[in-house]
GROMACS .gro file of C-alpha atoms in nm:
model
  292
    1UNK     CA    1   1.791  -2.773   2.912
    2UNK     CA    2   2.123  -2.895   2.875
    3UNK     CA    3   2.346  -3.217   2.992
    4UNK     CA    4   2.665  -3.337   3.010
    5UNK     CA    5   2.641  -3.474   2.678
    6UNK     CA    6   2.481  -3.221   2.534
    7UNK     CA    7   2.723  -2.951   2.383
    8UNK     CA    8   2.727  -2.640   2.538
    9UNK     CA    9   2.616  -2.445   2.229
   10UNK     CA   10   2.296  -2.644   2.226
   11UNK     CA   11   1.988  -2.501   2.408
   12UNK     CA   12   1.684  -2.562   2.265
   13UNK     CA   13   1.439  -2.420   2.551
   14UNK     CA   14   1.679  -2.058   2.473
   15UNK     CA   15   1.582  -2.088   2.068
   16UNK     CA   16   1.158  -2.182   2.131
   17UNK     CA   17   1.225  -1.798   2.418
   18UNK     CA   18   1.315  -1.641   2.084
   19UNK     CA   19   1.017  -1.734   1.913
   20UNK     CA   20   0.782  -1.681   2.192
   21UNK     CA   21   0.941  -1.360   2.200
   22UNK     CA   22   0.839  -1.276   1.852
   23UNK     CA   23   0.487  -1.381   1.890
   24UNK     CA   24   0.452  -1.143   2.207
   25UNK     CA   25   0.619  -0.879   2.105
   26UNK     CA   26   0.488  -0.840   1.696
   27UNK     CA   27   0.599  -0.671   1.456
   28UNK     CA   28   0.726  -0.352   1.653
   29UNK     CA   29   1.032  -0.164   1.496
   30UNK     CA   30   1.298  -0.338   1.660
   31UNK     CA   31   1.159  -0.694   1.619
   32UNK     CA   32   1.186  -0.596   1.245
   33UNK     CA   33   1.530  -0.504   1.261
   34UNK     CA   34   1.620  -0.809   1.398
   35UNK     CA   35   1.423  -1.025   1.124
   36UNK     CA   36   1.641  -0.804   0.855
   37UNK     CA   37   1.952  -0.920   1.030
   38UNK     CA   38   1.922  -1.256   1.197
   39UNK     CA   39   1.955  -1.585   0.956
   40UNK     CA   40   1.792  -1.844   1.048
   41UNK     CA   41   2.023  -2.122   1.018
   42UNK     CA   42   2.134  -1.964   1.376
   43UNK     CA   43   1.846  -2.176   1.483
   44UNK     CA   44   1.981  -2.553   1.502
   45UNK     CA   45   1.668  -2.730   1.607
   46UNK     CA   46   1.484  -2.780   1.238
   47UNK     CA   47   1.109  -2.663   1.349
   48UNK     CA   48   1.223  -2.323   1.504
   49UNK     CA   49   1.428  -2.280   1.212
   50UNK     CA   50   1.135  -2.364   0.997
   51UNK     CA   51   0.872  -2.174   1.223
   52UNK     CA   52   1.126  -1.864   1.204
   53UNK     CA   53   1.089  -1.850   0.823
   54UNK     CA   54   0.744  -1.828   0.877
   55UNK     CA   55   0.749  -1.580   1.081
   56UNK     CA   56   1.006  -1.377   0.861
   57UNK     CA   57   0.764  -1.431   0.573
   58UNK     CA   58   0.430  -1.347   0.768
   59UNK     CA   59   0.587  -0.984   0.860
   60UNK     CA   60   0.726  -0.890   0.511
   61UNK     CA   61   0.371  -0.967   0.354
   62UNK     CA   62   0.140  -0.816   0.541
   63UNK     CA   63   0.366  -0.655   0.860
   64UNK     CA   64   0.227  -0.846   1.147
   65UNK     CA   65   0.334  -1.145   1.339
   66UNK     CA   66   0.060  -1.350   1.461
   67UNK     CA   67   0.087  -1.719   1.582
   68UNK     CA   68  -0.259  -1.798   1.518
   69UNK     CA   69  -0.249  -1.736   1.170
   70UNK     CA   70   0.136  -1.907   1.124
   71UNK     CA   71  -0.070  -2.255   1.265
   72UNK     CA   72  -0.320  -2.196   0.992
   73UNK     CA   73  -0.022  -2.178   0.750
   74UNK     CA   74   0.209  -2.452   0.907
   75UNK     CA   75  -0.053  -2.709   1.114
   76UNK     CA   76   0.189  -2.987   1.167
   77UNK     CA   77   0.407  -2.729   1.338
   78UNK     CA   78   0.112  -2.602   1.535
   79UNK     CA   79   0.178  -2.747   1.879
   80UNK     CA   80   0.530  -2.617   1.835
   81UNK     CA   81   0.396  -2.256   1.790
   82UNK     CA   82   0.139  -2.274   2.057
   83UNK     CA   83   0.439  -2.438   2.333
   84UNK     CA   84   0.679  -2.132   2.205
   85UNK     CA   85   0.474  -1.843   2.422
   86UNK     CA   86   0.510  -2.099   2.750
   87UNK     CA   87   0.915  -2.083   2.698
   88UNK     CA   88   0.904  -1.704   2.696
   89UNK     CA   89   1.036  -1.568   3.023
   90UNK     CA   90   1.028  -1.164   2.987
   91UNK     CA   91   0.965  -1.083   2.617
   92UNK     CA   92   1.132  -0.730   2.672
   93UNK     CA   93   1.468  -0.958   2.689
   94UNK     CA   94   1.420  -1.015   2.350
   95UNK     CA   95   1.764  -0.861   2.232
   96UNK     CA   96   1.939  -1.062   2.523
   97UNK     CA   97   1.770  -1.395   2.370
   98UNK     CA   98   1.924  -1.311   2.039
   99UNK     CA   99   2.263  -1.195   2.111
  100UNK     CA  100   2.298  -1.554   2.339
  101UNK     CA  101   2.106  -1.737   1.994
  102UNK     CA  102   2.388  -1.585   1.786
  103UNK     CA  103   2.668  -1.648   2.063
  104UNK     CA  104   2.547  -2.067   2.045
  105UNK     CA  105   2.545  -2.033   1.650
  106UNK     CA  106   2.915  -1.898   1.632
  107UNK     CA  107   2.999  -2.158   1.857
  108UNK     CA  108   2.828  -2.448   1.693
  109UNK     CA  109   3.017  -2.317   1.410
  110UNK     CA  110   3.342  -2.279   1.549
  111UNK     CA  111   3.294  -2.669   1.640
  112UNK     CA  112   3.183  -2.745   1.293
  113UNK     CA  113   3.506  -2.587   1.129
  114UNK     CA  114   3.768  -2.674   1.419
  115UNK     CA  115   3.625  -3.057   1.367
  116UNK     CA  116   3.671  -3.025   0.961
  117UNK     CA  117   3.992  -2.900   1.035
  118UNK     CA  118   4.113  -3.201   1.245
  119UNK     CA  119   3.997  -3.423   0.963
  120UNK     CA  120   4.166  -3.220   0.682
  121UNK     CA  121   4.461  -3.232   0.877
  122UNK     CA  122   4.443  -3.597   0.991
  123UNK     CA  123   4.393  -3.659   0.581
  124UNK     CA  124   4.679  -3.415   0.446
  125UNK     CA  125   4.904  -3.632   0.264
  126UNK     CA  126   5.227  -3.373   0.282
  127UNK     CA  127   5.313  -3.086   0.516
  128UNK     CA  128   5.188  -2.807   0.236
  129UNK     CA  129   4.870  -2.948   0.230
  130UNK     CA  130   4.845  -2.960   0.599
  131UNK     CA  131   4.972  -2.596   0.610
  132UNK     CA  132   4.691  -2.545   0.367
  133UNK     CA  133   4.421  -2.631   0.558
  134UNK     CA  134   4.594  -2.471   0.847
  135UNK     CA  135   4.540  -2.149   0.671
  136UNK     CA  136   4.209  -2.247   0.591
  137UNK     CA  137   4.073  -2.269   0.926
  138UNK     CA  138   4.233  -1.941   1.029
  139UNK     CA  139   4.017  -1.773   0.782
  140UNK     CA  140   3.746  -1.916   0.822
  141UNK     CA  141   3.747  -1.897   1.237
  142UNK     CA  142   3.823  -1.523   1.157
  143UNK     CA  143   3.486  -1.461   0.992
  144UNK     CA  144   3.303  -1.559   1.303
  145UNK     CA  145   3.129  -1.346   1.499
  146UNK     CA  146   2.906  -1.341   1.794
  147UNK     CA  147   2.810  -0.946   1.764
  148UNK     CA  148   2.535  -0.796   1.517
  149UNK     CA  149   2.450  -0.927   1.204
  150UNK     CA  150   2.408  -0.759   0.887
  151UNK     CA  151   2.114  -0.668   0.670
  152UNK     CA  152   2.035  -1.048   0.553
  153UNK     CA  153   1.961  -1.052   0.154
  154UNK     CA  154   1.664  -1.192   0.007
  155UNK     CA  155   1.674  -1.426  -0.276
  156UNK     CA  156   1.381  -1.319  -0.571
  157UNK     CA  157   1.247  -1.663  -0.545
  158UNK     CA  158   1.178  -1.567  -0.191
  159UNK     CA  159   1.016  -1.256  -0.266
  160UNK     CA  160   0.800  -1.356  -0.554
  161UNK     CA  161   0.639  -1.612  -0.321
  162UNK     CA  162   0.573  -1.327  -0.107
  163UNK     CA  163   0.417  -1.122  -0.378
  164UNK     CA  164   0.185  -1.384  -0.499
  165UNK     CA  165   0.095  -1.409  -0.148
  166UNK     CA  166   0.027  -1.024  -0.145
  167UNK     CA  167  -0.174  -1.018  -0.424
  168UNK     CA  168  -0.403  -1.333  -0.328
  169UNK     CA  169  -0.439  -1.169  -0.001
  170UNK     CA  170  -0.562  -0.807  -0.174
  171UNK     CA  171  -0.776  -1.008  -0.439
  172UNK     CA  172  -0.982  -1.167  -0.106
  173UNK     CA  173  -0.957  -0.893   0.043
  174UNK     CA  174  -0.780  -1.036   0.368
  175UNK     CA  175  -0.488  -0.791   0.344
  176UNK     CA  176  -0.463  -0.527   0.629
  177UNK     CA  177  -0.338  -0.198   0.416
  178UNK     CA  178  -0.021  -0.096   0.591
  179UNK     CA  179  -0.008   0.228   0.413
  180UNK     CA  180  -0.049   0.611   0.562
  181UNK     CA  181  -0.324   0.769   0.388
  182UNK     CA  182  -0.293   1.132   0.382
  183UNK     CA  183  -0.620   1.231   0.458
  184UNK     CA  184  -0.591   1.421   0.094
  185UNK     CA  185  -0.864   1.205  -0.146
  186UNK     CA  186  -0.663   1.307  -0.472
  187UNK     CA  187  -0.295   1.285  -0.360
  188UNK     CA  188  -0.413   0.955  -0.189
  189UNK     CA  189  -0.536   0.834  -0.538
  190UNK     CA  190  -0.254   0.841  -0.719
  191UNK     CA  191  -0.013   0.720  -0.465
  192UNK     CA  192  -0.158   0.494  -0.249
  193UNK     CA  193  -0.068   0.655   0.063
  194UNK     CA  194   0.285   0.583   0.192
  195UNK     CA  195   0.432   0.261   0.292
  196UNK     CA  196   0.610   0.167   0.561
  197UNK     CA  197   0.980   0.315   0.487
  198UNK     CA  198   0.917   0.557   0.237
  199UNK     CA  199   1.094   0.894   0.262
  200UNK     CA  200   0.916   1.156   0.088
  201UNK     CA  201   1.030   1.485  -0.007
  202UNK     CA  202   0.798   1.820  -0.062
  203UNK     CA  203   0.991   2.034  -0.319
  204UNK     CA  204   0.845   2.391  -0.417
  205UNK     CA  205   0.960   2.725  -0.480
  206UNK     CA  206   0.903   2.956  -0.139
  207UNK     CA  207   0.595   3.072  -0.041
  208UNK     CA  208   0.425   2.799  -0.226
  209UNK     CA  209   0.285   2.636   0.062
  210UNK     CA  210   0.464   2.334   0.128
  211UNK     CA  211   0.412   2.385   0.528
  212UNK     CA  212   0.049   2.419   0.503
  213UNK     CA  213   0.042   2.108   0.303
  214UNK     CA  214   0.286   1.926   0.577
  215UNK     CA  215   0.012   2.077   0.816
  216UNK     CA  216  -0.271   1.976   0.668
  217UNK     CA  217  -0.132   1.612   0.647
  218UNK     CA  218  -0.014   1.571   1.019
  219UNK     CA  219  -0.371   1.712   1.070
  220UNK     CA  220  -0.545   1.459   0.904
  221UNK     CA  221  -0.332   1.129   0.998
  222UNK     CA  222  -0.331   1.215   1.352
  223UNK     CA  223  -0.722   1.242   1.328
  224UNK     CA  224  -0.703   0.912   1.197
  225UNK     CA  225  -0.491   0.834   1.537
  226UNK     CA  226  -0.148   0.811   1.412
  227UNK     CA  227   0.116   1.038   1.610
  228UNK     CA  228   0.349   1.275   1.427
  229UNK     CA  229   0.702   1.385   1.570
  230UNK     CA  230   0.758   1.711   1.367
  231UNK     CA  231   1.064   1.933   1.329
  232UNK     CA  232   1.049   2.252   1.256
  233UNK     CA  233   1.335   2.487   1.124
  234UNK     CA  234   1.181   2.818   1.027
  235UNK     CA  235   0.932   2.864   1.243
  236UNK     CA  236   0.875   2.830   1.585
  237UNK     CA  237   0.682   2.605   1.783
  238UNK     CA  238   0.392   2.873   1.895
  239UNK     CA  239   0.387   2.969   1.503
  240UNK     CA  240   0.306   2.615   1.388
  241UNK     CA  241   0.102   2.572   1.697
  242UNK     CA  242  -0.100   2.910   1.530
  243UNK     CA  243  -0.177   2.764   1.219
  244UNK     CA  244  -0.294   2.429   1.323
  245UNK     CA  245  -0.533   2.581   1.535
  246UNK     CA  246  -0.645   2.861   1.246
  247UNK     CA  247  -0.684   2.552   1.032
  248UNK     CA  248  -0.881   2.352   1.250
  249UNK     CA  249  -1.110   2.646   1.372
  250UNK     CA  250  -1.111   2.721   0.958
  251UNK     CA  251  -0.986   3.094   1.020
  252UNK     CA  252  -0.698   3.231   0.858
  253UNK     CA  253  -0.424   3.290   1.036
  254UNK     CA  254  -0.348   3.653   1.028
  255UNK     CA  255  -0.689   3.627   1.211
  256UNK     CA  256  -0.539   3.560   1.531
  257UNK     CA  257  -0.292   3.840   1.530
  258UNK     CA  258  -0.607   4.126   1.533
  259UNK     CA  259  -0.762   3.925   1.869
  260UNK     CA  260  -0.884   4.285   1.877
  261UNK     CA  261  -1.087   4.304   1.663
  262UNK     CA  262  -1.258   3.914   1.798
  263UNK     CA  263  -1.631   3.909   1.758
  264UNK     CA  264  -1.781   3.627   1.907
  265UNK     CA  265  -1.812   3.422   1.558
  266UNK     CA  266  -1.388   3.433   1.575
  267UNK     CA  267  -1.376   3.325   1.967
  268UNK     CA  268  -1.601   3.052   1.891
  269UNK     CA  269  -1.357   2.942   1.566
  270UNK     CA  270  -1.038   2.994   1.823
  271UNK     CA  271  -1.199   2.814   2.085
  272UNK     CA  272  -1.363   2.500   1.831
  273UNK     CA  273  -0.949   2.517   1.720
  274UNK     CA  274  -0.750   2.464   2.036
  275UNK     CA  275  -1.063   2.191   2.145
  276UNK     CA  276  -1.007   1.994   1.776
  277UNK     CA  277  -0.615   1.969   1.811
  278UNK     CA  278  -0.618   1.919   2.186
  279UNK     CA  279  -0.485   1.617   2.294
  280UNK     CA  280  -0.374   1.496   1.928
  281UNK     CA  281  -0.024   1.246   1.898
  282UNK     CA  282   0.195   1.585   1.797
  283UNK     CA  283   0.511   1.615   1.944
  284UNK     CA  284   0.752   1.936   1.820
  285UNK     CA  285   1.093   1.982   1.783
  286UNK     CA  286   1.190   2.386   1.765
  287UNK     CA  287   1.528   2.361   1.597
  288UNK     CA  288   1.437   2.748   1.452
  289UNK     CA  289   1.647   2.913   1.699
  290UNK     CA  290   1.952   2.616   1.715
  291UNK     CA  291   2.285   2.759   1.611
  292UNK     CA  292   2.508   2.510   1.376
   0.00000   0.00000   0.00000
């Protein structure tokens, strides 16, 4: 709510939306991308800005945002949290909340600098200094910006609280694993499974069997529920559709190209196939046949 006294930049019911918004919506991939870019001195009222550290915090430790556990860390903000999900009007609007949050902040600091100005000026005791801080303000109204932000950087102190938080959380056993396990017992051994953000690369000579390793990896992580978006750019969609099925009937694949020669032990491996990978999250690109 704002008044005639109130400055226009200032709307504190728009700032507790953005929070709310953050509790509804968790820790989904564009909620992160906003933590990584939004600072949160664009918050001016002191317990948002203090409740959106928290939150910042809560998803790089264990990659969920969850207001029930941010009162358990922050109880005298508590009632603040719980009010922040009543202020929420559509939490798809999210990105609309922020880009209005970081419209108020360049504006409160556009007031901040153009009032420092005044006084510089008002206090310049010859026309170069006044010309000076002149210049000054230019600048510095130059480098504000009501658009995207960037990537925000961390400072170690920051992240080292976050680690011992980590580990405490792993020694009691309270930490949700965010890692992908493979499905593979040995490869999952010595890495970990992947984290969220990894890029990982499958380098072999040909013919080594780098797809049937990709294969067996989407088969095994979407068993576990998780859905694959795969591109393929050797082989076409009804090949790679073959060999998941060969694999999950546990038939080789040349198998299916003598349907010939089917007894009823290889119709029953087909059919145990195509009912295994049915309805699995597997979505294909064919980019085999694209021309460049």
């Amino acid at each position: 709510m704002t008044s005639q006294n109130t400055p226009a930049w200032r709307n504190d019911d728009l700032e507790g939306a953005v929070i709310g918004a953050f509790f509804l919506r968790g820790a989904d991939p564009e909620v992160m991308d906003i933590l990584a870019t939004l600072p949160a001195d664009v918050f001016f009222v002191r317990q948002y800005r203090d409740i959106y550290a928290g939150i910042c915090r809560q998803a790089r430790i264990s990659g969920v945002i969850d207001p029930v556990l941010l009162c358990n860390e922050m109880p005298e903000l508590a009632p603040v949290i719980t009010d922040t999900g009543r202020k929420t009007w559509v939490k798809s609007s999210l990105e609309h909340y922020v880009a209005a949050l970081r419209r108020n902040a360049a504006l409160r600091d556009a007031e901040k600098t153009l009032t420092e100005a005044l006084q510089n000026l008002r206090d310049a005791y010859t026309c170069e200094a006044a010309e000076d801080a002149l210049k000054d303000v230019q600048n510095m109204m130059a480098s504000l910006s009501t658009g995207k932000g960037v990537i925000q950087p961390v400072h170690i102190d920051d992240v080292l609280l976050e680690v011992v938080d980590r580990v405490e959380c792993r020694n009691q056993g309270l930490e949700k694993s965010r890692a992908l396990m493979t499905g593979i017992d040995e490869l999952d051994a010595k890495t970990g499974g992947m984290e969220p953000g990894d890029l990982v690369f499958i380098a072999a000579r040909p013919s080594m069997g780098k797809t049937e390793l990709a294969l067996d990896i989407i088969d095994k992580v979407t068993e576990q529920g998780h859905g694959v978006l795969l591109f393929t750019m050797e082989m076409a969609n009804i090949q790679i559709g073959e060999r998941m099925v060969s694999a999950a009937g546990g038939m080789p694949v040349s198998r299916l190209k003598s349907v010939a020669r089917f007894e009823d032990e290889d119709w029953a491996r087909f059919s145990q196939g195509v009912g295994r990978m049915t309805g699995r999250n597997i979505w294909m690109v064919d980019q085999a046949n694209l021309t460049h």
